[in-house]
Amino acid sequence: MFPETIGIMFDSRMYRGIPAGRTGQESLANYEQAAACYGLTPCFLRLEDIDLDHKTCLAYVKKEGRYVRERMPLPSVIHNRSLQLRGAEQRQITRLLLQGIQIYNVRNRYRKDYVHEMLRHDPFLKDHLPQAVKATPETLIYMMEHYKDLIIKPCNGSVGHGIMRLFQQNRHWKLTCETRASRKGWATFRLNRGQLPTAILRRIFHHAYLIEERIPLIRYEGRPIDLRVSVQRGEDGLWSVTGMFAKAAPAHTFVTNIAQGGKVMTVAEALGLTAPSMELFQLESRIGMVALRIARTLAASLPHLADLGLDLGITRSGQVFFIECNGRDQRYGFLKAGMKDHWLLTYNKPIAYGRLLLDQNSLIPRQPQTYDRGLY
């Protein structure tokens, strides 16, 4: 007899490391601890190991201190922590949903231009969005005429790769981008007068990019910082802010991503505050209000969202701006910032939401789920 289980779906690379406990930034112990709080046993599975015809799967379950791979009944509720980008994977996910399997965060990567467009239609959020357009040679010219500092980023990029900065300094345009020629991985090039940056044109002709005005972010020791805000559904099914921390860009670049060497710290530390204050409380409240509105707005159009990591920026005047939405928040930034309780909570709340879905399944007949396949 199998205990009541909740599925945690990894991609193959993560899955292969389970027996040796080599799962990168994913903490299996945190999943175990969170599941135990709600009377559940987590099983770790891959999409390709699901046999939908027989409603079974091959999954790892912890037994007597080690992870054992065995065939077991397919969990009726699954928290997705993998990326399914190929057409065959999307079709299999659709089959699972149509069979009534509850998968939350069913898709965890959405194109940046689509996300920006969805948020732009919310009147409240319009003032919290930087000006942004899909990159074409024409829109590039337009943005260079109207703004002196631009960020150009791939619509499908992650962890800061492929991002470029185009800015005007001393009446000359300069381009900062990743390059293998530089020891630090980044370099800045001066453009000839009247010349469009060929590196940008080459990329936007072959891939989808978004051009944004660069927000004048507050700084920590001269380096721009933004905030990662974890917004999740919990045991009541409602969105709430789990926590937030700050990320400062390395000295040699403008990108704050942790994977690019960004420094992680608490919001208080980033603002130079030695102790909690009314100023900090009010700022975090405003940030939380914007983050919750973003999550609810996205959830209204994107089904089965439950776990988001939002990047938000703050200007010196205190304005809050949306930067990016992460559907597979890596969470470990909380641990790096010394916020262990928040780190644990980022695992606990999604499992609590899974417990809610399991309880709902036991009370009402299952209804097939659907999802929009057009937003990758």
PDB file of C-alpha atoms in Angstrom, residues 25 158-161 163 178 186 223-229 244-266 309-311 324 326 328-339 343:
ATOM      1  CA  GLN A  25      19.918  24.095  -6.212  1.00  0.00           C
ATOM      2  CA  SER A 158      17.291  32.923 -18.685  1.00  0.00           C
ATOM      3  CA  VAL A 159      19.876  33.616 -15.931  1.00  0.00           C
ATOM      4  CA  GLY A 160      21.044  36.754 -17.699  1.00  0.00           C
ATOM      5  CA  HIS A 161      22.457  35.151 -20.843  1.00  0.00           C
ATOM      6  CA  ILE A 163      21.183  40.419 -22.360  1.00  0.00           C
ATOM      7  CA  GLU A 178      28.761  39.130 -23.236  1.00  0.00           C
ATOM      8  CA  TRP A 186      31.555  41.156 -20.606  1.00  0.00           C
ATOM      9  CA  ARG A 223      26.126  48.788  -8.338  1.00  0.00           C
ATOM     10  CA  PRO A 224      22.496  48.547  -9.496  1.00  0.00           C
ATOM     11  CA  ILE A 225      20.244  46.287  -7.436  1.00  0.00           C
ATOM     12  CA  ASP A 226      16.884  44.683  -7.994  1.00  0.00           C
ATOM     13  CA  LEU A 227      14.690  42.464  -5.834  1.00  0.00           C
ATOM     14  CA  ARG A 228      13.592  38.853  -6.140  1.00  0.00           C
ATOM     15  CA  VAL A 229      10.097  38.511  -4.700  1.00  0.00           C
ATOM     16  CA  MET A 244      12.054  39.022  -0.882  1.00  0.00           C
ATOM     17  CA  PHE A 245      15.784  39.650  -1.116  1.00  0.00           C
ATOM     18  CA  ALA A 246      18.065  41.998  -3.048  1.00  0.00           C
ATOM     19  CA  LYS A 247      20.584  41.240  -5.810  1.00  0.00           C
ATOM     20  CA  ALA A 248      23.426  43.575  -6.709  1.00  0.00           C
ATOM     21  CA  ALA A 249      25.155  43.386 -10.084  1.00  0.00           C
ATOM     22  CA  PRO A 250      28.873  42.492 -10.153  1.00  0.00           C
ATOM     23  CA  ALA A 251      31.209  45.445 -10.647  1.00  0.00           C
ATOM     24  CA  HIS A 252      31.980  44.462 -14.259  1.00  0.00           C
ATOM     25  CA  THR A 253      28.407  44.288 -15.588  1.00  0.00           C
ATOM     26  CA  PHE A 254      24.838  45.559 -15.198  1.00  0.00           C
ATOM     27  CA  VAL A 255      23.155  42.136 -14.800  1.00  0.00           C
ATOM     28  CA  THR A 256      22.047  41.207 -11.274  1.00  0.00           C
ATOM     29  CA  ASN A 257      21.394  37.485 -11.838  1.00  0.00           C
ATOM     30  CA  ILE A 258      22.953  35.277  -9.174  1.00  0.00           C
ATOM     31  CA  ALA A 259      24.222  32.931 -11.888  1.00  0.00           C
ATOM     32  CA  GLN A 260      26.162  35.886 -13.339  1.00  0.00           C
ATOM     33  CA  GLY A 261      27.839  36.620 -10.020  1.00  0.00           C
ATOM     34  CA  GLY A 262      25.266  38.952  -8.476  1.00  0.00           C
ATOM     35  CA  LYS A 263      25.667  39.641  -4.745  1.00  0.00           C
ATOM     36  CA  VAL A 264      22.713  38.532  -2.618  1.00  0.00           C
ATOM     37  CA  MET A 265      21.582  40.302   0.551  1.00  0.00           C
ATOM     38  CA  THR A 266      18.527  41.263   2.547  1.00  0.00           C
ATOM     39  CA  GLY A 309       9.778  34.476  -8.570  1.00  0.00           C
ATOM     40  CA  LEU A 310       9.359  38.089  -9.664  1.00  0.00           C
ATOM     41  CA  ASP A 311      12.234  40.483 -10.320  1.00  0.00           C
ATOM     42  CA  GLU A 324      10.965  39.834 -15.154  1.00  0.00           C
ATOM     43  CA  ASN A 326      10.435  33.497 -13.310  1.00  0.00           C
ATOM     44  CA  ARG A 328      10.739  28.203 -11.874  1.00  0.00           C
ATOM     45  CA  ASP A 329      12.160  30.252  -9.034  1.00  0.00           C
ATOM     46  CA  GLN A 330      15.415  28.653  -7.865  1.00  0.00           C
ATOM     47  CA  ARG A 331      14.783  29.855  -4.275  1.00  0.00           C
ATOM     48  CA  TYR A 332      18.368  29.400  -3.084  1.00  0.00           C
ATOM     49  CA  GLY A 333      18.918  33.169  -3.054  1.00  0.00           C
ATOM     50  CA  PHE A 334      17.101  33.259   0.278  1.00  0.00           C
ATOM     51  CA  LEU A 335      19.674  30.875   1.733  1.00  0.00           C
ATOM     52  CA  LYS A 336      22.538  32.955   0.314  1.00  0.00           C
ATOM     53  CA  ALA A 337      20.992  36.052   1.869  1.00  0.00           C
ATOM     54  CA  GLY A 338      20.928  34.368   5.298  1.00  0.00           C
ATOM     55  CA  MET A 339      17.126  34.013   5.205  1.00  0.00           C
ATOM     56  CA  TRP A 343      14.057  29.522   2.028  1.00  0.00           C
TER      57      TRP A 343
END
